Amino acid sequence: MLDMPPPSNAGGAIEHRLDYADGSRRRVFVTHVETPYPQGRLIVSRTDTRGIITQCNQSFVDMSGYERSELIGQPHCLLRHPDMPAAAFRDLWETVQAGRQWHGYVKNLRKDGGHYWVFATVVPNVRDERIVGYTSVRREPSREKVAQAEATYREWIRS
Amino acid sequence: MSFNFTVSPSFPAERISDWYIFNTWLQRSLSIPIHLELHDGFDAQRAAIEAGQVDLIHANPFDASLLVREKGFRAIAQPDGAPDEMVVVTALSHPAQAIGDLQPGTRIACANDPCVNTIGRILLEPANLNADNTLEQQRSTYIQVAKDVLRGQVDVGFMPVGAYRGLSSIVRRELKVLVTSDIQVIHHVFLIGRDLHSRADDFVRILLSMHETEKGQDLLSALGATRWQPIQQEDVEFMIDIISTLTQ
């Protein structure tokens, strides 16, 4: 996965290094700008069993800040925000690989370094009793739940 | 042997006669006897499905989930046009201007449509509203839902976009849409049961060419579409995966 280029108006953007479970690393630039979740929408995407994006709806494209062509074929962790603890994603993968549904609050990183919060549900796509990929559907969370998740994730990262 | 055809009961009442005409067209095109049974609500339809009394169905996405995954139905085609979306409405005079203005204790009017009600519930989540802190009143029709909202007997109503647009302009003027869903990826779909799988190619052929005749075009138009589109089983499976994330 390519490093994120420094934003043209880098004032306020903070550089982070993300370490992924497969040992790879990525440099990202993060701002404090939150993009409000668009009312009434669901963000839908689908990956293969390795987490590579194979399909997404327009809401996914719009909220990520990327072009569709920049998303398809990329690992889903392209959207990982440094404020999200690795343990949350570990739990997600262990749950869905076991054939169960996972849900939780997620802070996603946009291409421009900003973020957006979602309530995400991920299900394994089971065909002929075999997991062939994963579908993720995100919806708008309440601000109360976002505040709770922010506090929890901060605590997880600290510990 | 006659096959039983039904339609998920979320369609506007004024289309009942059009579905009977569609059924006649279907029988003649396929040269097989088909009986159309329009059930009075989702409970009656689900009972008919469980009793094995449905062989063909124009199903909403939630019914499609049950029928494909648990009953072995096969997807044949889907109507073109806008995907299935719904609105949350309130009275024009209600103080709420957005979903976020709704408070615990909100009273909801809805019909017995699990598809619309599930999505409606999701649209209330940003206000931290759920089944535990709201009051739901089910009504038989969307006209009754609109009346309850207008009379102030409830705070909000759930209805499909099609039903909202079907209300008279006088009623719509007195309503305010707080949010319209924009899900983009769930649609009604035409399904056939196991006893008709051997005729699947015939169904696909006649439905996909229906728009090629003037009569077919008129009938499609009456049903709110311009043509049937091909659908792969995997498209339906994907839609069902999406539905499963909404219902748990």
Coordinates of C-alpha atoms in Angstrom, one line a residue:
Chain A
M1 CA 0.0 0.0 0.0
L2 CA 1.4 3.4 -1.0
D3 CA 2.2 6.1 1.6
M4 CA -0.2 9.0 1.7
P5 CA 1.4 12.0 0.0
P6 CA 1.7 15.1 2.3
P7 CA -1.4 17.3 1.8
S8 CA -0.8 20.4 -0.2
N9 CA -2.0 22.5 2.7
A10 CA -0.2 20.5 5.3
G11 CA -0.8 23.0 8.1
G12 CA -2.4 21.1 10.9
A13 CA -1.8 17.6 9.4
I14 CA 0.0 15.2 11.7
E15 CA 2.2 12.4 10.3
H16 CA 1.6 8.9 11.6
R17 CA 3.1 5.5 10.8
L18 CA 0.6 2.6 10.6
D19 CA 1.8 -0.9 11.3
Y20 CA -0.4 -3.6 9.8
A21 CA -0.8 -7.2 10.9
D22 CA 1.0 -8.5 7.8
G23 CA 4.1 -6.5 8.8
S24 CA 3.7 -3.8 6.2
R25 CA 3.8 -0.1 7.2
R26 CA 2.2 3.0 5.8
R27 CA 2.8 6.7 6.3
V28 CA -0.4 8.8 6.6
F29 CA -1.2 12.5 7.3
V30 CA -4.1 13.1 9.6
T31 CA -6.1 16.2 10.2
H32 CA -8.9 16.9 12.7
V33 CA -11.5 17.5 10.1
E34 CA -14.5 15.3 10.4
T35 CA -16.8 14.8 7.4
P36 CA -20.4 14.5 8.6
Y37 CA -22.1 11.2 7.7
P38 CA -24.5 11.8 4.8
Q39 CA -28.1 11.4 6.1
G40 CA -30.0 8.4 4.9
R41 CA -27.1 6.6 3.2
L42 CA -25.6 3.2 3.7
I43 CA -21.9 2.8 2.8
V44 CA -21.5 -0.7 1.2
S45 CA -18.3 -2.5 0.1
R46 CA -17.2 -6.0 -0.5
T47 CA -13.8 -7.6 -0.2
D48 CA -12.2 -10.9 -1.1
T49 CA -11.0 -13.1 1.7
R50 CA -7.7 -11.2 2.0
G51 CA -9.5 -7.9 2.5
I52 CA -9.0 -6.5 -1.0
I53 CA -11.8 -4.3 -2.1
T54 CA -13.7 -5.8 -5.0
Q55 CA -16.9 -3.8 -5.1
C56 CA -18.3 -0.6 -3.4
N57 CA -21.3 1.7 -3.8
Q58 CA -21.2 5.4 -4.6
S59 CA -21.5 6.4 -0.9
F60 CA -18.3 4.5 -0.1
V61 CA -16.5 6.4 -2.9
D62 CA -17.9 9.7 -1.8
M63 CA -17.0 9.4 1.9
S64 CA -13.5 7.9 1.3
G65 CA -12.5 10.9 -0.9
Y66 CA -10.9 8.5 -3.4
E67 CA -11.9 7.8 -6.9
R68 CA -13.5 4.4 -7.4
S69 CA -10.6 3.3 -9.5
E70 CA -8.2 4.1 -6.6
L71 CA -10.2 1.9 -4.3
I72 CA -10.9 -1.3 -6.3
G73 CA -8.0 -3.7 -5.8
Q74 CA -6.7 -2.0 -2.7
P75 CA -6.7 -3.4 0.8
H76 CA -9.6 -2.2 2.9
C77 CA -7.1 -1.0 5.5
L78 CA -6.5 1.9 3.2
L79 CA -9.1 3.6 5.3
R80 CA -7.6 2.7 8.6
H81 CA -7.3 5.7 10.9
P82 CA -4.4 5.8 13.4
D83 CA -6.9 6.4 16.3
M84 CA -8.3 3.0 15.7
P85 CA -6.7 0.3 17.9
A86 CA -5.3 -2.7 16.1
A87 CA -7.2 -4.9 18.6
A88 CA -10.5 -3.8 17.1
F89 CA -9.5 -5.0 13.6
R90 CA -8.0 -8.2 15.1
D91 CA -11.4 -8.9 16.7
L92 CA -13.1 -8.1 13.4
W93 CA -11.0 -10.5 11.4
E94 CA -11.2 -13.3 14.0
T95 CA -15.0 -12.9 14.1
V96 CA -15.7 -12.9 10.4
Q97 CA -13.1 -15.6 9.6
A98 CA -15.0 -17.8 12.1
G99 CA -18.1 -17.3 10.0
R100 CA -19.8 -14.8 12.4
Q101 CA -21.1 -11.3 11.9
W102 CA -19.0 -8.4 13.5
H103 CA -20.2 -4.9 14.3
G104 CA -18.7 -1.9 15.9
Y105 CA -18.0 1.8 15.7
V106 CA -15.2 2.7 13.4
K107 CA -13.3 5.9 12.6
N108 CA -12.3 5.8 9.0
L109 CA -9.4 7.8 7.4
R110 CA -10.2 9.8 4.2
K111 CA -7.8 10.4 1.4
D112 CA -7.5 14.0 2.5
G113 CA -6.4 13.0 6.0
G114 CA -9.8 13.8 7.5
H115 CA -12.1 11.2 9.0
Y116 CA -15.7 10.0 9.3
W117 CA -17.4 7.8 11.9
V118 CA -19.6 4.8 11.1
F119 CA -21.4 2.0 12.7
A120 CA -20.1 -0.9 10.7
T121 CA -21.4 -4.4 10.3
V122 CA -19.3 -7.0 8.5
V123 CA -20.6 -10.4 7.3
P124 CA -18.8 -13.3 5.7
N125 CA -20.1 -14.2 2.2
V126 CA -20.8 -17.9 2.5
R127 CA -21.3 -19.7 -0.8
D128 CA -21.5 -23.5 -0.9
E129 CA -20.5 -23.6 2.8
R130 CA -17.3 -21.7 2.0
I131 CA -16.3 -18.1 2.9
V132 CA -15.6 -16.4 -0.4
G133 CA -15.4 -12.8 0.8
Y134 CA -16.8 -10.2 3.2
T135 CA -19.5 -7.6 2.9
S136 CA -19.4 -4.5 5.0
V137 CA -22.3 -2.1 5.5
R138 CA -21.9 1.1 7.5
R139 CA -24.6 3.4 8.8
E140 CA -24.8 6.7 10.6
P141 CA -24.0 6.4 14.4
S142 CA -25.4 8.6 17.1
R143 CA -22.9 11.2 18.5
E144 CA -23.4 9.7 21.9
K145 CA -22.2 6.3 20.7
V146 CA -19.3 7.9 18.8
A147 CA -18.2 9.7 22.0
Q148 CA -18.3 6.4 23.9
A149 CA -16.3 4.6 21.2
E150 CA -13.7 7.4 21.1
A151 CA -13.1 7.1 24.8
T152 CA -12.9 3.3 24.7
Y153 CA -10.4 3.3 21.7
R154 CA -8.2 5.9 23.4
E155 CA -8.1 3.7 26.5
W156 CA -7.2 0.6 24.4
I157 CA -4.4 2.4 22.6
R158 CA -3.0 3.8 25.9
S159 CA -3.0 0.4 27.5
Chain B
M1 CA -51.3 -28.3 -11.9
S2 CA -51.6 -24.5 -11.3
F3 CA -48.6 -22.5 -10.0
N4 CA -49.2 -19.8 -7.3
F5 CA -47.9 -16.3 -8.0
T6 CA -47.8 -13.5 -5.4
V7 CA -46.4 -10.0 -5.0
S8 CA -44.8 -8.7 -1.8
P9 CA -47.7 -6.6 -0.4
S10 CA -45.7 -3.3 -0.4
F11 CA -47.0 -2.1 -3.8
P12 CA -49.5 0.7 -4.1
A13 CA -53.2 -0.4 -4.0
E14 CA -53.9 1.1 -7.3
R15 CA -51.6 -1.4 -9.0
I16 CA -53.7 -4.5 -7.9
S17 CA -55.5 -4.7 -11.3
D18 CA -52.2 -4.3 -13.2
W19 CA -50.7 -7.3 -11.4
Y20 CA -53.7 -9.3 -12.5
I21 CA -53.2 -8.2 -16.0
F22 CA -49.5 -9.1 -15.7
N23 CA -50.4 -12.5 -14.4
T24 CA -52.7 -13.1 -17.5
W25 CA -49.8 -12.0 -19.8
L26 CA -47.4 -14.4 -17.9
Q27 CA -49.8 -17.4 -18.3
R28 CA -50.3 -16.7 -22.0
S29 CA -46.6 -16.2 -22.7
L30 CA -45.6 -19.4 -20.9
S31 CA -48.7 -21.5 -21.6
I32 CA -48.9 -22.6 -18.0
P33 CA -51.7 -22.1 -15.5
I34 CA -50.7 -19.5 -12.9
H35 CA -53.0 -18.3 -10.1
L36 CA -52.3 -14.9 -8.6
E37 CA -52.9 -14.6 -4.9
L38 CA -52.4 -11.1 -3.4
H39 CA -52.1 -11.5 0.3
D40 CA -53.5 -9.1 2.8
G41 CA -50.3 -8.1 4.5
F42 CA -46.9 -9.6 5.2
D43 CA -48.1 -12.1 7.9
A44 CA -50.5 -13.8 5.5
Q45 CA -47.8 -13.9 2.7
R46 CA -45.2 -15.4 5.1
A47 CA -47.8 -18.0 6.1
A48 CA -48.4 -18.9 2.5
I49 CA -44.6 -19.2 1.9
E50 CA -44.2 -21.4 4.9
A51 CA -47.1 -23.6 3.7
G52 CA -45.4 -24.0 0.3
Q53 CA -48.2 -22.1 -1.5
V54 CA -45.9 -19.8 -3.4
D55 CA -44.2 -20.8 -6.7
L56 CA -43.4 -17.4 -8.2
I57 CA -43.1 -14.1 -6.4
H58 CA -42.2 -10.4 -7.1
A59 CA -40.4 -10.1 -3.8
N60 CA -39.1 -7.2 -1.7
P61 CA -35.4 -7.6 -0.7
F62 CA -36.3 -9.0 2.7
D63 CA -38.6 -11.7 1.4
A64 CA -36.0 -12.5 -1.3
S65 CA -33.5 -13.2 1.5
L66 CA -35.8 -15.8 3.1
L67 CA -36.9 -17.3 -0.3
V68 CA -33.4 -17.7 -1.8
R69 CA -31.5 -18.8 1.3
E70 CA -34.1 -21.0 2.9
K71 CA -36.6 -22.0 0.3
G72 CA -34.4 -22.6 -2.8
F73 CA -36.0 -19.9 -4.9
R74 CA -34.0 -18.6 -8.0
A75 CA -33.7 -15.0 -9.1
I76 CA -35.0 -14.4 -12.7
A77 CA -35.0 -10.6 -13.2
Q78 CA -35.4 -7.3 -11.5
P79 CA -37.4 -4.2 -12.6
D80 CA -35.3 -1.3 -13.7
G81 CA -35.7 2.1 -12.1
A82 CA -35.0 3.5 -8.7
P83 CA -34.0 1.1 -6.0
D84 CA -36.2 0.5 -2.9
E85 CA -36.0 3.6 -0.7
M86 CA -38.2 5.0 2.1
V87 CA -38.9 8.2 3.9
V88 CA -39.5 9.2 7.5
V89 CA -42.1 11.9 7.5
T90 CA -43.6 14.2 10.1
A91 CA -46.4 16.8 10.1
L92 CA -45.4 20.1 8.6
S93 CA -46.3 21.7 12.0
H94 CA -44.2 19.3 14.0
P95 CA -41.2 21.0 15.7
A96 CA -38.7 18.5 14.5
Q97 CA -36.8 19.7 11.5
A98 CA -34.3 16.8 11.3
I99 CA -33.9 13.3 12.7
G100 CA -31.6 14.6 15.4
D101 CA -34.4 16.7 16.8
L102 CA -36.5 13.6 17.7
Q103 CA -36.5 12.7 21.4
P104 CA -36.9 9.4 23.4
G105 CA -40.6 8.7 23.5
T106 CA -41.1 9.4 19.8
R107 CA -44.3 7.8 18.5
I108 CA -44.0 6.0 15.1
A109 CA -46.7 5.0 12.7
C110 CA -45.8 2.3 10.2
A111 CA -47.4 -0.5 8.2
N112 CA -46.5 -4.1 8.7
D113 CA -43.7 -4.0 6.1
P114 CA -40.5 -5.5 7.6
C115 CA -38.4 -4.0 4.8
V116 CA -39.5 -0.4 5.3
N117 CA -39.7 -0.7 9.1
T118 CA -36.1 -2.1 9.4
I119 CA -34.7 0.7 7.3
G120 CA -36.8 3.3 9.1
R121 CA -35.4 2.1 12.4
I122 CA -31.9 2.5 11.0
L123 CA -32.6 6.0 10.0
L124 CA -33.6 6.8 13.6
E125 CA -30.4 5.5 15.1
P126 CA -28.4 8.8 14.7
A127 CA -30.9 10.2 17.3
N128 CA -30.2 7.3 19.6
L129 CA -33.8 6.1 19.1
N130 CA -34.6 2.4 19.2
A131 CA -37.4 -0.1 20.0
D132 CA -36.8 0.5 23.7
N133 CA -37.3 4.2 23.8
T134 CA -40.0 4.7 21.0
L135 CA -43.6 3.7 20.6
E136 CA -44.6 2.0 17.4
Q137 CA -48.2 1.8 16.1
Q138 CA -48.8 -0.4 13.1
R139 CA -51.5 0.5 10.6
S140 CA -53.0 -1.4 7.7
T141 CA -52.1 1.1 5.0
Y142 CA -49.8 3.9 4.3
I143 CA -52.7 6.3 3.9
Q144 CA -53.6 5.5 7.5
V145 CA -49.9 6.1 8.5
A146 CA -50.1 9.6 6.8
K147 CA -53.4 10.3 8.6
D148 CA -51.9 9.5 12.0
V149 CA -49.0 11.8 11.3
L150 CA -51.2 14.6 10.1
R151 CA -53.6 14.3 13.1
G152 CA -50.6 14.5 15.5
Q153 CA -51.4 11.0 16.9
V154 CA -47.8 10.1 16.1
D155 CA -44.6 12.1 15.7
V156 CA -43.2 10.3 12.6
G157 CA -44.3 7.8 10.0
F158 CA -42.4 5.3 7.9
M159 CA -43.3 4.7 4.3
P160 CA -41.8 3.7 1.0
V161 CA -40.9 6.5 -1.4
G162 CA -43.5 5.1 -3.9
A163 CA -46.3 5.2 -1.3
Y164 CA -45.3 8.8 -0.2
R165 CA -45.4 10.0 -3.8
G166 CA -48.7 8.2 -4.2
L167 CA -50.3 10.4 -1.5
S168 CA -52.5 13.3 -2.8
S169 CA -50.7 16.6 -3.2
I170 CA -52.9 18.1 -0.5
V171 CA -51.7 15.5 2.0
R172 CA -48.0 15.8 0.9
R173 CA -48.2 19.6 1.4
E174 CA -49.0 19.0 5.0
L175 CA -46.1 16.5 5.5
K176 CA -42.4 17.1 6.0
V177 CA -39.8 14.6 5.0
L178 CA -37.1 14.4 7.7
V179 CA -34.9 11.9 5.8
T180 CA -35.0 9.8 2.6
S181 CA -33.0 6.7 2.6
D182 CA -30.3 6.5 -0.1
I183 CA -29.2 2.8 0.1
Q184 CA -28.8 2.4 -3.7
V185 CA -28.3 -1.4 -3.6
I186 CA -31.5 -3.2 -2.7
H187 CA -34.3 -3.9 -5.2
H188 CA -37.4 -6.0 -5.6
V189 CA -36.7 -9.2 -7.6
F190 CA -38.7 -11.7 -9.5
L191 CA -38.1 -15.2 -8.1
I192 CA -39.3 -18.7 -9.0
G193 CA -39.5 -21.7 -6.7
R194 CA -38.0 -25.2 -7.2
D195 CA -41.0 -26.6 -9.1
L196 CA -40.4 -24.0 -11.9
H197 CA -36.6 -24.1 -12.0
S198 CA -36.8 -26.2 -15.2
R199 CA -38.6 -23.3 -16.9
A200 CA -36.1 -20.6 -15.7
D201 CA -34.8 -19.9 -19.2
D202 CA -38.3 -19.4 -20.4
F203 CA -39.1 -16.9 -17.6
V204 CA -35.9 -15.0 -18.3
R205 CA -36.6 -14.9 -22.1
I206 CA -40.1 -13.6 -21.8
L207 CA -39.5 -11.1 -19.0
L208 CA -36.3 -9.6 -20.6
S209 CA -38.2 -9.1 -23.9
M210 CA -41.4 -7.8 -22.3
H211 CA -40.6 -4.2 -23.2
E212 CA -40.3 -5.0 -26.9
T213 CA -44.0 -4.9 -27.5
E214 CA -46.4 -2.0 -27.0
K215 CA -48.6 -4.0 -24.7
G216 CA -45.6 -5.1 -22.6
Q217 CA -44.4 -1.5 -22.4
D218 CA -47.8 -0.3 -21.2
L219 CA -48.0 -3.0 -18.6
L220 CA -44.4 -2.4 -17.3
S221 CA -45.2 1.3 -17.1
A222 CA -48.3 0.5 -15.0
L223 CA -46.1 -1.5 -12.7
G224 CA -43.7 1.4 -12.3
A225 CA -40.8 0.1 -14.6
T226 CA -39.7 0.4 -18.2
R227 CA -38.1 -3.1 -18.5
W228 CA -36.9 -6.1 -16.6
Q229 CA -33.2 -6.4 -16.2
P230 CA -31.2 -9.6 -16.0
I231 CA -29.9 -10.6 -12.5
Q232 CA -27.4 -13.1 -11.6
Q233 CA -27.8 -15.4 -8.6
E234 CA -24.7 -13.8 -7.1
D235 CA -26.3 -10.3 -7.3
V236 CA -29.1 -11.6 -5.2
E237 CA -26.7 -13.3 -2.8
F238 CA -24.9 -10.0 -2.4
M239 CA -28.1 -8.2 -1.7
I240 CA -29.0 -10.8 0.9
D241 CA -25.7 -10.4 2.6
I242 CA -26.4 -6.6 2.8
I243 CA -29.9 -7.3 4.2
S244 CA -28.4 -9.6 6.8
T245 CA -26.3 -6.7 8.1
L246 CA -29.5 -4.7 8.6
T247 CA -31.6 -7.2 10.4
Q248 CA -29.3 -8.3 13.2

